Amino acid sequence: MTTAPERTTDLYPTRGTSEVTTQRQDPVVWSDPGAPGPIDAAELRDYERDGFLAVDQLITPDEVEVYRAELDRLIADPAVRADERSIIEPKSQKVRSVFEVHRLSEVFAGLVSDPRVVDRARQILGSDVYVHQSRINVKPGFGASGFYWHSDFETWHAEDGLANMRTVSVSIALTENYDTNGGLMIMPGSHRTFLGCAGETPKDNYKQSLKMQDAGTPSDEALTGFAEKHGIKLFTGPAGSATWFDCNCMHGSGDNITPFARSNVFIVFNSMENPAVEPFAAPVPRPSFIGARAPFTPVK
C-alpha cells in the first residue's frame, strides 16, 4: 500500500475564468512495445490512435446472468438504496448508479480482479493498478437520463487530484447495447487534447454532478469543434461486450426512452505510479467511494 504524495505541477489547468485547451503531455499506452498481455499489437495501436478499444465478448453469457442478478439484488436492497453510494434519479426516484460496488459486493470484487479485466488495465498503464472508482450504472427504459459530454480526467484531475493521464476505464455491458437505448458515445482521438472547463468548482459539487452535471461541462462551441474534428462513435453490442477507453476521451450518453434497459458495470483503474494527490481545482477531494484516497492497494 502507498500513501498520497504531495501535489505536483499542474499540467492540465481547468476550472478557471475561461475554457483553455492543452495538448496531452502523457503517453496513451504506457507499457513498452512488445510487452506481453491480452491486447495484441494492432489493438494497442488502435487504442493509442482512437482512445478506445471494443471487446466483442469480455465475459460469457452465463457470467452476464450472474452479474446482472447481482446488479438487480443491489438496487432492490433498501439498505443499498439508502447508502450514500447510491445515486437516485431526480425525476423517477429510481437508482441511477451505485458506487464502490467492488466493496459492496464480493461478486463484483471478483470481476475487478479477473485477469481478463485487470491484465488489460496493467498492459495499457504499464504498471500495477488500483481501483480509482467502480460503479454499476442502471439505465432502465422509459426515460432514464443520460450522461452529458465530458472528459472523466477533467473531473478526476480537478476534483480528485489525479496529476497525469494514466487511468483507464472499462464499461462492461450487462444488457444489449442498441443504437437507440442510450449507448456510450466517444469522439475518437479527442483524448489527445485536454479541454479545461470554465468556472469554479462548487463545494460538494459531486452531490449535484452525479445527478446532473454542471461544473466541468464543456461549452457548446468547444463540443462542436471537437465533434467536427473527431466525429462521434456510438458503441453497440451484446451483453458481455466491453469498451475500454482512455481517461481523457470526450464521451457521453443519451437518455433511454426505449423499453429496453441498458445497464453496465464500470471500473476505473489508475496506475499505482499516479496516486491521487490534493485536488487541482476544488476546495476538498470528493468522497473516497467516488475517487479513491490513500492508502492505495494494488489489485491482485
Short mmCIF file of C-alpha atoms in Angstrom, two decimals:
data_model
loop_
_atom_site.label_atom_id
_atom_site.label_comp_id
_atom_site.label_asym_id
_atom_site.label_seq_id
_atom_site.Cartn_x
_atom_site.Cartn_y
_atom_site.Cartn_z
CA MET A 1 0.00 0.00 0.00
CA THR A 2 1.16 3.55 -0.70
CA THR A 3 0.18 6.93 0.63
CA ALA A 4 -0.55 10.01 -1.43
CA PRO A 5 2.41 12.22 -2.34
CA GLU A 6 2.26 15.98 -2.28
CA ARG A 7 0.65 17.70 -5.23
CA THR A 8 2.84 18.14 -8.29
CA THR A 9 2.94 20.73 -11.07
CA ASP A 10 -0.43 21.23 -12.74
CA LEU A 11 -0.01 20.08 -16.34
CA TYR A 12 -3.70 20.48 -17.17
CA PRO A 13 -5.23 23.78 -15.97
CA THR A 14 -9.03 23.79 -15.64
CA ARG A 15 -11.95 25.45 -13.84
CA GLY A 16 -10.57 28.95 -14.49
CA THR A 17 -12.27 32.05 -15.85
CA SER A 18 -12.40 30.67 -19.41
CA GLU A 19 -12.01 27.44 -21.35
CA VAL A 20 -8.47 26.50 -22.31
CA THR A 21 -7.04 23.65 -24.37
CA THR A 22 -3.80 21.85 -23.56
CA GLN A 23 -2.17 19.22 -25.72
CA ARG A 24 -1.74 15.92 -23.95
CA GLN A 25 1.52 15.72 -22.00
CA ASP A 26 1.35 11.98 -21.23
CA PRO A 27 1.57 8.73 -23.18
CA VAL A 28 -1.63 6.91 -24.09
CA VAL A 29 -0.15 3.41 -23.83
CA TRP A 30 2.41 3.26 -21.02
CA SER A 31 3.78 -0.27 -21.47
CA ASP A 32 6.87 -0.98 -23.56
CA PRO A 33 6.26 -2.05 -27.17
CA GLY A 34 6.02 -5.81 -27.32
CA ALA A 35 5.22 -6.16 -23.63
CA PRO A 36 3.17 -9.33 -23.04
CA GLY A 37 -0.55 -9.04 -22.38
CA PRO A 38 -4.01 -9.91 -23.66
CA ILE A 39 -4.17 -6.95 -26.06
CA ASP A 40 -2.35 -7.59 -29.34
CA ALA A 41 -0.09 -5.04 -31.00
CA ALA A 42 -2.66 -3.95 -33.61
CA GLU A 43 -5.33 -3.39 -30.97
CA LEU A 44 -2.91 -1.35 -28.87
CA ARG A 45 -2.11 0.84 -31.88
CA ASP A 46 -5.83 1.39 -32.44
CA TYR A 47 -6.29 2.24 -28.77
CA GLU A 48 -3.42 4.72 -28.90
CA ARG A 49 -4.87 6.36 -32.03
CA ASP A 50 -8.56 6.41 -31.10
CA GLY A 51 -8.51 6.33 -27.30
CA PHE A 52 -10.70 3.25 -27.01
CA LEU A 53 -10.84 -0.47 -27.62
CA ALA A 54 -14.02 -2.55 -28.04
CA VAL A 55 -14.07 -6.21 -27.00
CA ASP A 56 -16.91 -8.25 -28.51
CA GLN A 57 -17.18 -10.68 -25.60
CA LEU A 58 -15.20 -10.00 -22.43
CA ILE A 59 -17.43 -12.17 -20.24
CA THR A 60 -19.61 -15.15 -21.18
CA PRO A 61 -23.43 -15.22 -21.34
CA ASP A 62 -23.53 -17.33 -18.17
CA GLU A 63 -21.37 -14.79 -16.37
CA VAL A 64 -23.58 -11.96 -17.60
CA GLU A 65 -26.53 -13.59 -15.85
CA VAL A 66 -24.57 -13.78 -12.59
CA TYR A 67 -23.54 -10.13 -12.70
CA ARG A 68 -26.96 -8.92 -13.81
CA ALA A 69 -28.61 -10.83 -10.94
CA GLU A 70 -26.17 -9.18 -8.55
CA LEU A 71 -26.98 -5.76 -10.01
CA ASP A 72 -30.69 -6.43 -9.53
CA ARG A 73 -30.07 -7.59 -5.96
CA LEU A 74 -28.14 -4.46 -5.09
CA ILE A 75 -30.62 -1.96 -6.47
CA ALA A 76 -33.53 -3.79 -4.80
CA ASP A 77 -31.85 -3.76 -1.38
CA PRO A 78 -33.31 -0.94 0.79
CA ALA A 79 -30.02 -0.66 2.69
CA VAL A 80 -28.09 -0.12 -0.55
CA ARG A 81 -30.64 2.44 -1.78
CA ALA A 82 -30.29 4.37 1.48
CA ASP A 83 -26.49 4.27 1.32
CA GLU A 84 -24.74 7.46 0.19
CA ARG A 85 -23.05 5.41 -2.52
CA SER A 86 -26.38 5.11 -4.35
CA ILE A 87 -27.37 7.94 -6.70
CA ILE A 88 -31.09 8.40 -7.29
CA GLU A 89 -32.71 9.74 -10.48
CA PRO A 90 -34.22 13.18 -9.66
CA LYS A 91 -37.46 12.58 -11.59
CA SER A 92 -38.24 8.88 -11.30
CA GLN A 93 -36.57 8.38 -7.90
CA LYS A 94 -35.10 5.14 -9.25
CA VAL A 95 -31.50 4.13 -8.59
CA ARG A 96 -29.23 5.67 -11.25
CA SER A 97 -25.83 4.40 -10.08
CA VAL A 98 -24.28 2.53 -7.18
CA PHE A 99 -20.64 3.37 -6.45
CA GLU A 100 -17.86 1.31 -4.92
CA VAL A 101 -19.54 -1.93 -5.93
CA HIS A 102 -16.27 -3.84 -5.62
CA ARG A 103 -16.52 -3.17 -1.88
CA LEU A 104 -20.27 -3.67 -1.57
CA SER A 105 -20.29 -6.96 -3.47
CA GLU A 106 -17.95 -9.96 -3.47
CA VAL A 107 -19.32 -10.83 -6.91
CA PHE A 108 -18.15 -7.53 -8.43
CA ALA A 109 -14.92 -7.67 -6.42
CA GLY A 110 -14.17 -10.90 -8.26
CA LEU A 111 -14.77 -9.19 -11.60
CA VAL A 112 -12.30 -6.41 -10.77
CA SER A 113 -9.51 -8.92 -10.17
CA ASP A 114 -10.41 -11.18 -13.11
CA PRO A 115 -7.30 -11.48 -15.33
CA ARG A 116 -9.39 -10.70 -18.43
CA VAL A 117 -10.08 -7.32 -16.86
CA VAL A 118 -7.11 -6.29 -14.73
CA ASP A 119 -4.45 -7.64 -17.09
CA ARG A 120 -5.69 -5.33 -19.85
CA ALA A 121 -5.52 -2.39 -17.46
CA ARG A 122 -1.96 -3.28 -16.43
CA GLN A 123 -0.92 -3.61 -20.07
CA ILE A 124 -2.32 -0.22 -21.06
CA LEU A 125 -0.98 1.60 -17.99
CA GLY A 126 2.34 -0.23 -17.80
CA SER A 127 2.22 -0.83 -14.06
CA ASP A 128 0.28 -2.32 -11.20
CA VAL A 129 -3.10 -0.67 -10.78
CA TYR A 130 -5.67 0.16 -8.14
CA VAL A 131 -9.38 0.90 -8.44
CA HIS A 132 -9.97 4.63 -8.54
CA GLN A 133 -13.72 4.15 -8.95
CA SER A 134 -16.24 1.38 -9.56
CA ARG A 135 -19.96 1.55 -10.09
CA ILE A 136 -22.95 -0.06 -11.69
CA ASN A 137 -24.97 2.19 -13.98
CA VAL A 138 -28.66 1.39 -14.22
CA LYS A 139 -30.42 2.81 -17.25
CA PRO A 140 -33.92 1.31 -17.30
CA GLY A 141 -36.24 2.07 -20.19
CA PHE A 142 -38.86 4.79 -20.47
CA GLY A 143 -36.89 7.85 -19.53
CA ALA A 144 -33.63 7.12 -17.71
CA SER A 145 -31.43 10.18 -18.11
CA GLY A 146 -28.07 10.17 -19.87
CA PHE A 147 -24.61 11.45 -19.01
CA TYR A 148 -23.69 14.73 -20.75
CA TRP A 149 -20.47 15.17 -22.75
CA HIS A 150 -17.37 15.30 -20.57
CA SER A 151 -13.81 14.11 -20.08
CA ASP A 152 -13.51 11.96 -16.98
CA PHE A 153 -9.94 13.14 -16.47
CA GLU A 154 -11.09 16.76 -16.25
CA THR A 155 -13.15 15.85 -13.18
CA TRP A 156 -10.64 13.38 -11.74
CA HIS A 157 -7.86 15.97 -12.12
CA ALA A 158 -9.85 18.93 -10.82
CA GLU A 159 -11.75 17.22 -8.00
CA ASP A 160 -9.84 14.00 -7.15
CA GLY A 161 -6.23 15.07 -7.71
CA LEU A 162 -5.05 12.72 -10.47
CA ALA A 163 -1.99 14.50 -11.84
CA ASN A 164 -1.40 12.52 -15.01
CA MET A 165 -3.44 10.78 -17.69
CA ARG A 166 -2.52 7.28 -16.57
CA THR A 167 -6.01 5.97 -15.95
CA VAL A 168 -8.25 3.68 -18.00
CA SER A 169 -11.93 2.78 -17.74
CA VAL A 170 -13.83 -0.29 -18.81
CA SER A 171 -17.59 -0.38 -19.35
CA ILE A 172 -18.92 -3.94 -19.42
CA ALA A 173 -22.41 -4.34 -20.85
CA LEU A 174 -24.86 -6.36 -18.77
CA THR A 175 -27.70 -5.75 -21.23
CA GLU A 176 -27.83 -5.37 -25.01
CA ASN A 177 -26.43 -2.09 -26.29
CA TYR A 178 -28.68 -1.00 -29.14
CA ASP A 179 -28.21 2.16 -31.17
CA THR A 180 -31.38 3.51 -29.56
CA ASN A 181 -31.18 2.87 -25.81
CA GLY A 182 -28.71 5.47 -24.64
CA GLY A 183 -25.40 3.85 -25.53
CA LEU A 184 -21.89 5.18 -24.96
CA MET A 185 -20.65 7.76 -27.46
CA ILE A 186 -16.97 8.74 -27.80
CA MET A 187 -15.19 11.27 -30.02
CA PRO A 188 -12.28 9.22 -31.47
CA GLY A 189 -8.94 10.97 -30.99
CA SER A 190 -10.30 13.53 -28.55
CA HIS A 191 -8.07 12.06 -25.83
CA ARG A 192 -5.12 13.90 -27.40
CA THR A 193 -6.42 17.32 -26.30
CA PHE A 194 -7.34 18.34 -22.76
CA LEU A 195 -10.22 20.79 -22.52
CA GLY A 196 -10.00 22.83 -19.34
CA CYS A 197 -13.51 23.97 -18.47
CA ALA A 198 -14.57 27.39 -17.20
CA GLY A 199 -16.00 28.12 -13.76
CA GLU A 200 -15.04 27.38 -10.18
CA THR A 201 -15.92 24.07 -8.54
CA PRO A 202 -18.78 24.50 -6.03
CA LYS A 203 -18.47 22.98 -2.58
CA ASP A 204 -19.73 19.37 -2.51
CA ASN A 205 -20.15 19.54 -6.28
CA TYR A 206 -20.39 15.75 -6.51
CA LYS A 207 -23.86 15.78 -4.89
CA GLN A 208 -25.20 17.64 -7.91
CA SER A 209 -22.86 16.48 -10.67
CA LEU A 210 -23.64 12.77 -10.24
CA LYS A 211 -27.29 13.52 -10.97
CA MET A 212 -26.94 16.38 -13.47
CA GLN A 213 -23.53 17.66 -14.48
CA ASP A 214 -22.77 21.39 -14.41
CA ALA A 215 -19.20 22.23 -13.33
CA GLY A 216 -16.74 20.61 -15.72
CA THR A 217 -19.17 20.77 -18.64
CA PRO A 218 -17.67 21.87 -21.99
CA SER A 219 -19.27 24.75 -23.88
CA ASP A 220 -21.41 24.13 -26.94
CA GLU A 221 -18.77 25.84 -29.06
CA ALA A 222 -15.98 23.58 -27.77
CA LEU A 223 -18.06 20.44 -28.24
CA THR A 224 -18.96 21.48 -31.77
CA GLY A 225 -15.28 21.94 -32.59
CA PHE A 226 -14.35 18.57 -31.10
CA ALA A 227 -17.17 16.79 -32.93
CA GLU A 228 -16.32 18.40 -36.27
CA LYS A 229 -12.67 17.39 -35.88
CA HIS A 230 -13.10 13.89 -34.44
CA GLY A 231 -16.61 12.70 -35.24
CA ILE A 232 -18.68 10.56 -32.87
CA LYS A 233 -18.58 6.78 -32.42
CA LEU A 234 -21.62 5.03 -30.90
CA PHE A 235 -20.97 1.67 -29.25
CA THR A 236 -23.42 -1.18 -29.71
CA GLY A 237 -23.09 -4.85 -28.87
CA PRO A 238 -24.44 -7.74 -26.87
CA ALA A 239 -24.39 -8.21 -23.13
CA GLY A 240 -20.90 -9.31 -22.18
CA SER A 241 -19.17 -6.94 -24.61
CA ALA A 242 -16.91 -4.22 -23.23
CA THR A 243 -15.38 -0.89 -24.14
CA TRP A 244 -12.03 0.22 -22.77
CA PHE A 245 -11.39 3.94 -23.05
CA ASP A 246 -8.77 6.48 -22.08
CA CYS A 247 -9.49 8.83 -19.20
CA ASN A 248 -9.41 11.93 -21.41
CA CYS A 249 -11.83 10.80 -24.12
CA MET A 250 -14.71 13.19 -24.69
CA HIS A 251 -17.74 10.97 -24.19
CA GLY A 252 -21.35 10.86 -23.06
CA SER A 253 -24.63 9.02 -23.50
CA GLY A 254 -28.19 9.99 -24.28
CA ASP A 255 -31.43 9.36 -22.42
CA ASN A 256 -33.03 5.95 -22.75
CA ILE A 257 -36.64 6.40 -23.83
CA THR A 258 -36.93 2.88 -25.28
CA PRO A 259 -38.44 -0.07 -23.38
CA PHE A 260 -35.01 -1.75 -23.38
CA ALA A 261 -32.81 -1.31 -20.33
CA ARG A 262 -29.11 -0.51 -20.72
CA SER A 263 -27.10 -1.40 -17.64
CA ASN A 264 -23.36 -1.81 -17.24
CA VAL A 265 -20.61 -2.22 -14.68
CA PHE A 266 -17.96 0.48 -14.87
CA ILE A 267 -14.45 0.10 -13.43
CA VAL A 268 -11.72 2.75 -13.41
CA PHE A 269 -8.14 1.56 -12.99
CA ASN A 270 -5.41 4.04 -12.06
CA SER A 271 -1.67 3.39 -12.10
CA MET A 272 -0.03 2.82 -8.74
CA GLU A 273 2.55 5.34 -10.03
CA ASN A 274 -0.15 8.03 -10.42
CA PRO A 275 -1.83 8.09 -6.99
CA ALA A 276 -4.36 10.80 -6.20
CA VAL A 277 -2.98 13.92 -4.53
CA GLU A 278 -4.84 17.03 -3.41
CA PRO A 279 -7.41 18.32 -5.96
CA PHE A 280 -6.10 20.71 -8.59
CA ALA A 281 -9.30 22.77 -8.84
CA ALA A 282 -11.64 22.00 -5.96
CA PRO A 283 -11.72 23.02 -2.29
CA VAL A 284 -11.65 19.42 -0.99
CA PRO A 285 -11.44 15.95 -2.54
CA ARG A 286 -14.60 14.07 -3.36
CA PRO A 287 -15.52 11.19 -1.00
CA SER A 288 -13.37 8.09 -1.32
CA PHE A 289 -16.27 5.99 -2.63
CA ILE A 290 -16.23 8.19 -5.76
CA GLY A 291 -12.47 8.76 -6.08
CA ALA A 292 -10.20 6.51 -4.01
CA ARG A 293 -7.95 8.15 -1.43
CA ALA A 294 -4.78 6.85 0.25
CA PRO A 295 -3.78 4.23 1.17
CA PHE A 296 -3.85 2.71 -2.30
CA THR A 297 -3.85 -1.07 -2.63
CA PRO A 298 -2.92 -2.75 -5.93
CA VAL A 299 -5.39 -5.18 -7.46
CA LYS A 300 -4.08 -8.71 -7.15
#
